[in-house]
Coordinates of C-alpha atoms and ligand atoms in Angstrom, one line a residue:
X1 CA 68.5 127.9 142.8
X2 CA 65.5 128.6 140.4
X3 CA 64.4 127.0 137.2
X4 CA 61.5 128.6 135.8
X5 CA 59.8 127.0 132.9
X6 CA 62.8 124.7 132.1
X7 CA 61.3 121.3 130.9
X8 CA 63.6 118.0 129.4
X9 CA 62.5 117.4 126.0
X10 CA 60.9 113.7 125.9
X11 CA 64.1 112.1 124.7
X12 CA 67.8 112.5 125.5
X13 CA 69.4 111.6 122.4
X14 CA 72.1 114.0 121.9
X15 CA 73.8 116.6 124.2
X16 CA 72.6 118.9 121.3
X17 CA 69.2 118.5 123.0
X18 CA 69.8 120.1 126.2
X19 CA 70.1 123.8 126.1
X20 CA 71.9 125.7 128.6
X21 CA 69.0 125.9 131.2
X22 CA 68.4 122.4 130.7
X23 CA 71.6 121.2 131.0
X24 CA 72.3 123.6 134.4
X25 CA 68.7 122.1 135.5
X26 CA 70.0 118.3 135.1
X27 CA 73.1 119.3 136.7
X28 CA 71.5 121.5 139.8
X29 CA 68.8 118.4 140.1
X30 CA 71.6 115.5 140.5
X31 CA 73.6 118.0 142.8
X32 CA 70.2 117.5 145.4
X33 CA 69.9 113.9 144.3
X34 CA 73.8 113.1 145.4
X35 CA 72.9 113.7 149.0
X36 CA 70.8 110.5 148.7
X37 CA 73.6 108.6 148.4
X38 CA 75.3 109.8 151.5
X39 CA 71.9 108.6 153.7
X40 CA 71.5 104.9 155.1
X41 CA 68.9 104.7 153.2
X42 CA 69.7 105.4 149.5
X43 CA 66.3 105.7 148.2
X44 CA 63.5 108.1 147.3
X45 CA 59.9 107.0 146.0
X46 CA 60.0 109.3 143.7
X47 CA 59.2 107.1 140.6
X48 CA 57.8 104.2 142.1
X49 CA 54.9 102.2 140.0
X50 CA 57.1 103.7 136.8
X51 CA 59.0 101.2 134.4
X52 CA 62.6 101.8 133.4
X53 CA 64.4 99.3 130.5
X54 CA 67.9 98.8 130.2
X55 CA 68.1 98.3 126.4
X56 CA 71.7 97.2 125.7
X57 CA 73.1 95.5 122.4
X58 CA 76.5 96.2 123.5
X59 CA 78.8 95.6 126.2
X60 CA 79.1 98.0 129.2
X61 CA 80.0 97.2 132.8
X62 CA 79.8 101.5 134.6
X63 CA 76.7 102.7 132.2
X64 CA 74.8 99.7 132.8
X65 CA 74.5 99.5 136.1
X66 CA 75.1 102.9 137.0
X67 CA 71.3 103.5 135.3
X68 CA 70.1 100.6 137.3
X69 CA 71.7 101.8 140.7
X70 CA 69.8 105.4 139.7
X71 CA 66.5 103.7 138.4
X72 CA 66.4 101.7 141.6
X73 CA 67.4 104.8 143.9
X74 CA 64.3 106.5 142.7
X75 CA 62.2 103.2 143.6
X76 CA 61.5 102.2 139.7
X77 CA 60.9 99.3 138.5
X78 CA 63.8 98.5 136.6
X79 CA 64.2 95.2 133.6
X80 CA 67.3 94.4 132.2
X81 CA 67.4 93.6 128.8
X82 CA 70.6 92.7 127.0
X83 CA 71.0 91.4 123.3
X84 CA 72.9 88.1 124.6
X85 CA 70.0 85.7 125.5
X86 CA 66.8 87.2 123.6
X87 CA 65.5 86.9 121.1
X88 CA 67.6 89.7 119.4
X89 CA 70.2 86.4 118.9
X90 CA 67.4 85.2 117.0
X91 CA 67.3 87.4 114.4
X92 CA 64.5 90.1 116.1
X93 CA 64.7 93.2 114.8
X94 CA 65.0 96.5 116.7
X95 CA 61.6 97.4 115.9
X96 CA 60.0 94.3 117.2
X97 CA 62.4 94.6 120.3
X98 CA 60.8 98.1 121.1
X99 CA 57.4 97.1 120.4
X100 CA 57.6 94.3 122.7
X101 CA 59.4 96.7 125.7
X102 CA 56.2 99.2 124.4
X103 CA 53.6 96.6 125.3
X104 CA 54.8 95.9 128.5
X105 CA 54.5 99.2 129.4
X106 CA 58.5 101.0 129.5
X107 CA 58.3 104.4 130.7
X108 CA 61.3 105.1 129.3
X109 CA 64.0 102.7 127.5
X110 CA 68.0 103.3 127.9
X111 CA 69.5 102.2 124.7
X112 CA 73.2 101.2 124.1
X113 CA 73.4 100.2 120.5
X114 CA 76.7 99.5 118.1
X115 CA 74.7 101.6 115.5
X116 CA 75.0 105.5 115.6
X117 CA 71.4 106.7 115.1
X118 CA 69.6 103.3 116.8
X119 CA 68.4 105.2 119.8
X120 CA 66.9 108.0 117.4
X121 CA 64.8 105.6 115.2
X122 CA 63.9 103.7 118.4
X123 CA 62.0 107.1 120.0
X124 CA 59.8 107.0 116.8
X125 CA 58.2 103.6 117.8
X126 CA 58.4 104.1 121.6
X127 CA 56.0 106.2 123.9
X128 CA 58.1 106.7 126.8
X129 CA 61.3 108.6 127.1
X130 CA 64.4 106.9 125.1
X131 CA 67.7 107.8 126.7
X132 CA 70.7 107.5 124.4
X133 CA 73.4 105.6 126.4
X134 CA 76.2 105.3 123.8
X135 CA 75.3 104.5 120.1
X136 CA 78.1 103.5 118.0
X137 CA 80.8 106.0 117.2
X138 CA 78.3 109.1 117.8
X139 CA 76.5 109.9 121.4
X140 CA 76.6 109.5 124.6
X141 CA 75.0 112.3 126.3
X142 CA 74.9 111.0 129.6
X143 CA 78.5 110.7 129.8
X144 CA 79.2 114.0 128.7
X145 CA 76.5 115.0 131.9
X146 CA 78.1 113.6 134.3
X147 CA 81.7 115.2 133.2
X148 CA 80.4 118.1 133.6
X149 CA 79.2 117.6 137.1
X150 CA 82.6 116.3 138.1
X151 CA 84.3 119.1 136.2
X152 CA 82.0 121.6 137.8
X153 CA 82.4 119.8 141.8
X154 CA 85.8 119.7 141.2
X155 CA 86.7 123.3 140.0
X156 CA 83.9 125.1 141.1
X157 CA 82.9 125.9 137.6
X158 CA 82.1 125.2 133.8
X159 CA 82.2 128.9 132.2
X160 CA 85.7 129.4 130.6
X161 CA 87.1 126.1 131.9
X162 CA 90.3 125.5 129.5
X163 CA 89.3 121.3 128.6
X164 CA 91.5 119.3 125.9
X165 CA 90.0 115.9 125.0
X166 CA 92.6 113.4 123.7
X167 CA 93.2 110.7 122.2
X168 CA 90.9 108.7 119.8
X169 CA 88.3 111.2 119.3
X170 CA 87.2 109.8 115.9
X171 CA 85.9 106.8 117.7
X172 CA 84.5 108.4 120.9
X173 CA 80.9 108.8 121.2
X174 CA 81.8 110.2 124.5
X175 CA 84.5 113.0 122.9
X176 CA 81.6 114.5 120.6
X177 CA 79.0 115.0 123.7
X178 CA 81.3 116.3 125.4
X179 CA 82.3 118.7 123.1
X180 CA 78.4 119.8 122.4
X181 CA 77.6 119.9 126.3
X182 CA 80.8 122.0 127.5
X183 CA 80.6 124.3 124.6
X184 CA 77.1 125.3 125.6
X185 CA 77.8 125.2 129.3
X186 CA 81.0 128.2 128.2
X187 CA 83.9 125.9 128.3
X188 CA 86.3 126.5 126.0
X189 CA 87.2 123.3 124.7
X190 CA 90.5 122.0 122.8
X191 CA 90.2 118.3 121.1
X192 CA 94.1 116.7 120.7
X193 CA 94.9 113.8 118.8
X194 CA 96.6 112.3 115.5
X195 CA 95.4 113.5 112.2
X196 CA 94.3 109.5 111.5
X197 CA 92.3 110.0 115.0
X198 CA 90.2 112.7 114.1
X199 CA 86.6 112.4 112.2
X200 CA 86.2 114.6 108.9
X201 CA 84.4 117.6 109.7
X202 CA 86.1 118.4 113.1
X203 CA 87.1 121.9 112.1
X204 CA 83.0 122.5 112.3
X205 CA 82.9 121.2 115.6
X206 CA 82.5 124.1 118.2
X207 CA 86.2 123.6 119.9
X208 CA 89.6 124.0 118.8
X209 CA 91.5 121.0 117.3
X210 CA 95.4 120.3 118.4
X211 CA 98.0 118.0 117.2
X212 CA 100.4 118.4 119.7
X213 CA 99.5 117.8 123.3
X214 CA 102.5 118.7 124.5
X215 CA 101.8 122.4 123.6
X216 CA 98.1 122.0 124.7
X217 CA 98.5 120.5 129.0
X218 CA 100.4 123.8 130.3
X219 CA 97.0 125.7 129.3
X220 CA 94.6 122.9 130.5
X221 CA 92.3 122.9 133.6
X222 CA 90.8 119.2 132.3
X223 CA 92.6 117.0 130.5
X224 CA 90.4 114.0 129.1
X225 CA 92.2 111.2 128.4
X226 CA 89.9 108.7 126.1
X227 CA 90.0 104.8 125.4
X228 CA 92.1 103.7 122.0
X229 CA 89.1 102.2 120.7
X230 CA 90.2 98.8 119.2
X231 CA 87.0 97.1 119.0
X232 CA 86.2 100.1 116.2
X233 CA 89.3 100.1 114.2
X234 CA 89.4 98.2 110.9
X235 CA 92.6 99.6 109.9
X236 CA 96.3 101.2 111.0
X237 CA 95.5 104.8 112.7
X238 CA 99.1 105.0 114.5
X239 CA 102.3 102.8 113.7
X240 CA 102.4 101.1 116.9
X241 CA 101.2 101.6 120.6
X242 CA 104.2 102.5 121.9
X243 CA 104.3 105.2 119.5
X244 CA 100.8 106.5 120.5
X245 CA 101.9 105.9 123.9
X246 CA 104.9 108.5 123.4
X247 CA 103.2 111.1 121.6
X248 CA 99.4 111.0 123.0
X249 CA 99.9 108.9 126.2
X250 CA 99.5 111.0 129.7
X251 CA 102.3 109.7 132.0
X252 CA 103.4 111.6 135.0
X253 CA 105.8 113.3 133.0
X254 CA 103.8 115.4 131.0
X255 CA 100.9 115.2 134.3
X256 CA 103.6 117.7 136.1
X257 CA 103.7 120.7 133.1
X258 CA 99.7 121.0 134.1
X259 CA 98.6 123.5 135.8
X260 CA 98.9 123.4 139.8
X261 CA 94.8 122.4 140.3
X262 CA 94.1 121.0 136.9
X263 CA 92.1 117.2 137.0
X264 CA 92.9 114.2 134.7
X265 CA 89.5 112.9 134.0
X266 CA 88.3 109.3 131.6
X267 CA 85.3 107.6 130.6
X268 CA 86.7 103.7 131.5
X269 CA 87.1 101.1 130.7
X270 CA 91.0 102.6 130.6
X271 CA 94.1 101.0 128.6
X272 CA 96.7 101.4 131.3
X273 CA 100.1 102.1 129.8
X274 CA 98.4 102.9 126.2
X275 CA 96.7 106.6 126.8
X276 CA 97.1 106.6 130.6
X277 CA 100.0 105.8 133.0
X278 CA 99.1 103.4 136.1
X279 CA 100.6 106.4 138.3
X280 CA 98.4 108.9 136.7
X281 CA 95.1 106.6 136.5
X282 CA 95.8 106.5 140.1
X283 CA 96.7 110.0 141.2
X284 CA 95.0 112.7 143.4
X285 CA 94.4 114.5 140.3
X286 CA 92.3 111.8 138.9
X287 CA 88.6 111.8 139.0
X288 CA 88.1 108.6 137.6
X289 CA 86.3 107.2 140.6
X290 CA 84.5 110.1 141.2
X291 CA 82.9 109.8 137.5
X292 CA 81.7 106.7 138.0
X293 CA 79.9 107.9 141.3
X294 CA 78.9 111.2 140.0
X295 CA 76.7 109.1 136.8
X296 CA 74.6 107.8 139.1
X297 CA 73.5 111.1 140.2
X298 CA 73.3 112.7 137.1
X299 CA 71.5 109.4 135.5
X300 CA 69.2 109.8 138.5
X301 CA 68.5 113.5 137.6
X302 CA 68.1 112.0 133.6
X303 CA 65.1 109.8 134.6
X304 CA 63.5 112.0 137.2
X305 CA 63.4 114.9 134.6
X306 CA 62.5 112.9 131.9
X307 CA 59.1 111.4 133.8
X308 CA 58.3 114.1 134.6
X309 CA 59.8 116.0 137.6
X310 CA 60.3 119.3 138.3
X311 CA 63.4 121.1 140.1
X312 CA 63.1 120.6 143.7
X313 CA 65.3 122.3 146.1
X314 CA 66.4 120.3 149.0
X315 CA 64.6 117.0 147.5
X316 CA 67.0 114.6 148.9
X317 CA 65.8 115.7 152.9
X318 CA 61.8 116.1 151.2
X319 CA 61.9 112.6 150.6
X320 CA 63.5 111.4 153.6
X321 CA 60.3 110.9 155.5
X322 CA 58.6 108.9 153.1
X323 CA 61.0 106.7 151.6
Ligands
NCD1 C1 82.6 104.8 127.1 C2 81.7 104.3 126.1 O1 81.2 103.1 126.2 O2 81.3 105.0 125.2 N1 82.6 104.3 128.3 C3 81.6 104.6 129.2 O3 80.5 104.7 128.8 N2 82.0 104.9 130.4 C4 84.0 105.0 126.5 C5 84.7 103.9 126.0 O4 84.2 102.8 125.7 O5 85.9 104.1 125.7

């Protein structure tokens, strides 16, 4: 494998920042950095004396630490700041937060905000690198990475892959990377859900849009299930949950009309019973686990390529020696 040239941009806001070389070069990189985890020792030096911040005004349990387990694989130093119990609680602002992180010296901040756009405003104050790990109802690049990488280690593949996201796409900061990321990595991409569960503007979106998921899974090689995002919803978007159950749930049922190899990926934190049977959450065609394994590689690839390193071939057994 060769990269020539390809460079991160300082930030990784949006999946609309990575072009196709960049996104094959984060990919590639965290395919060489997954061997690390197979070793005794899981680390590399690579970014030791370097500062990573864990910036997070909203809850996460797999994105959290899954940067921390990558930060600390690549020997950074790593702080973890969360909203509860600073002075955020106080009333600091976002600004003030950043400045503070600036002055001590953050070589690049990983931000989870409830606010779509707070990562973008927080690169203007910050030096470093600022990583978008989920802001409100828009982005969450990272996420949409390390699909890939599962889709791709699963099926041998992204180019032409036959996806359908479904589910509550208008909340889902994870449905919109996704569908930014796989359409410039060649997959063909198919988002299904309600009418009530779909943003304005979707037709624009570089996928197809279905109502009907039961005419969508025969034709699938991924199906994405995603989380019925109550925390976000201020109003009725479906009569009742057994009803969204029947029409948009994925129970083994409707698992069997996929096709003989397809996978039956989600984000988590999964409603079981709501938009994913028990039996299918848990079934050799899930990759759920897998995701959450896979995102530390590809968050380890993030933060390497950010600060500053190049495509190395074989860089898991080059750093064996020194780690
Ligand atoms: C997602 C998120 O927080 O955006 N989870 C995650 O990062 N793994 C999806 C969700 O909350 O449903």
């Amino acid at each position: 494998m060769t990269h020539p040239q390809t460079a991160l941009p300082q930030h990784l806001l949006s999946a609309a920042d990575l072009s196709r070389d960049n996104a094959l070069l984060v990919l590639d990189t965290a395919e060489e950095l997954a061997r690390v985890a197979d070793r005794p020792i899981k680390k590399l030096p690579t970014l030791r004396g370097r500062t990573v911040v864990n910036l997070f005004f909203e809850d996460s349990t797999r994105t959290r630490t899954s940067f921390e387990v990558a930060a600390k694989r690549l020997s950074a130093d790593v702080i973890n700041f969360s909203a509860k119990g600073s002075s955020v609680s106080k009333g600091e602002s976002l600004k003030d937060t950043a400045l503070t992180l600036e002055a001590m010296g953050a070589d690049a901040v990983v931000c989870r905000h409830g606010a779509s756009g707070a990562p973008h405003r927080l690169a203007h104050w910050i030096r470093g690198s600022v990583v978008n790990a989920g802001d409100g109802t828009h982005e969450h690049p990272t996420q949409a990475l390390l699909d890939a990488f599962t889709m791709r280690s699963r099926l041998g593949r992204l180019e032409a892959l036959r996806v359908a996201i479904v589910g509550d796409v208008l909340h889902s900061r994870v449905a919109r990377s996704n569908v930014l990321l796989l359409s410039t990595l060649g997959a063909e991409v198919t988002v299904v859900a309600p009418p009530t569960l779909l943003p304005v503007g979707v037709e624009h979106w570089p996928c197809a849009v279905s109502y009907d998921l039961d005419g969508v899974l025969p034709k699938s090689d991924v199906v994405m299930m995603l989380r019925v995002q109550r925390e976000r919803m201020y109003g009725g978007f479906f009569p009742t949950t057994r009803e969204y159950s029947r029409r948009y749930g994925l129970d083994a049922r409707r698992m069997a009309t996929l096709p003989d190899d397809a996978i039956v990926m989600h984000p988590g934190p999964m409603n079981r019973g709501v938009e994913i049977a028990a039996e299918v959450a848990d079934s050799v065609r899930s990759t759920i686990v897998e995701q959450v394994a896979n995102g530390v590689s590809v968050r380890m690839a993030v933060l390497y390529l950010l600060l500053g390193g190049a495509f190395v071939s074989d860089m898991a057994g080059a750093g064996a020696d020194v780690a």
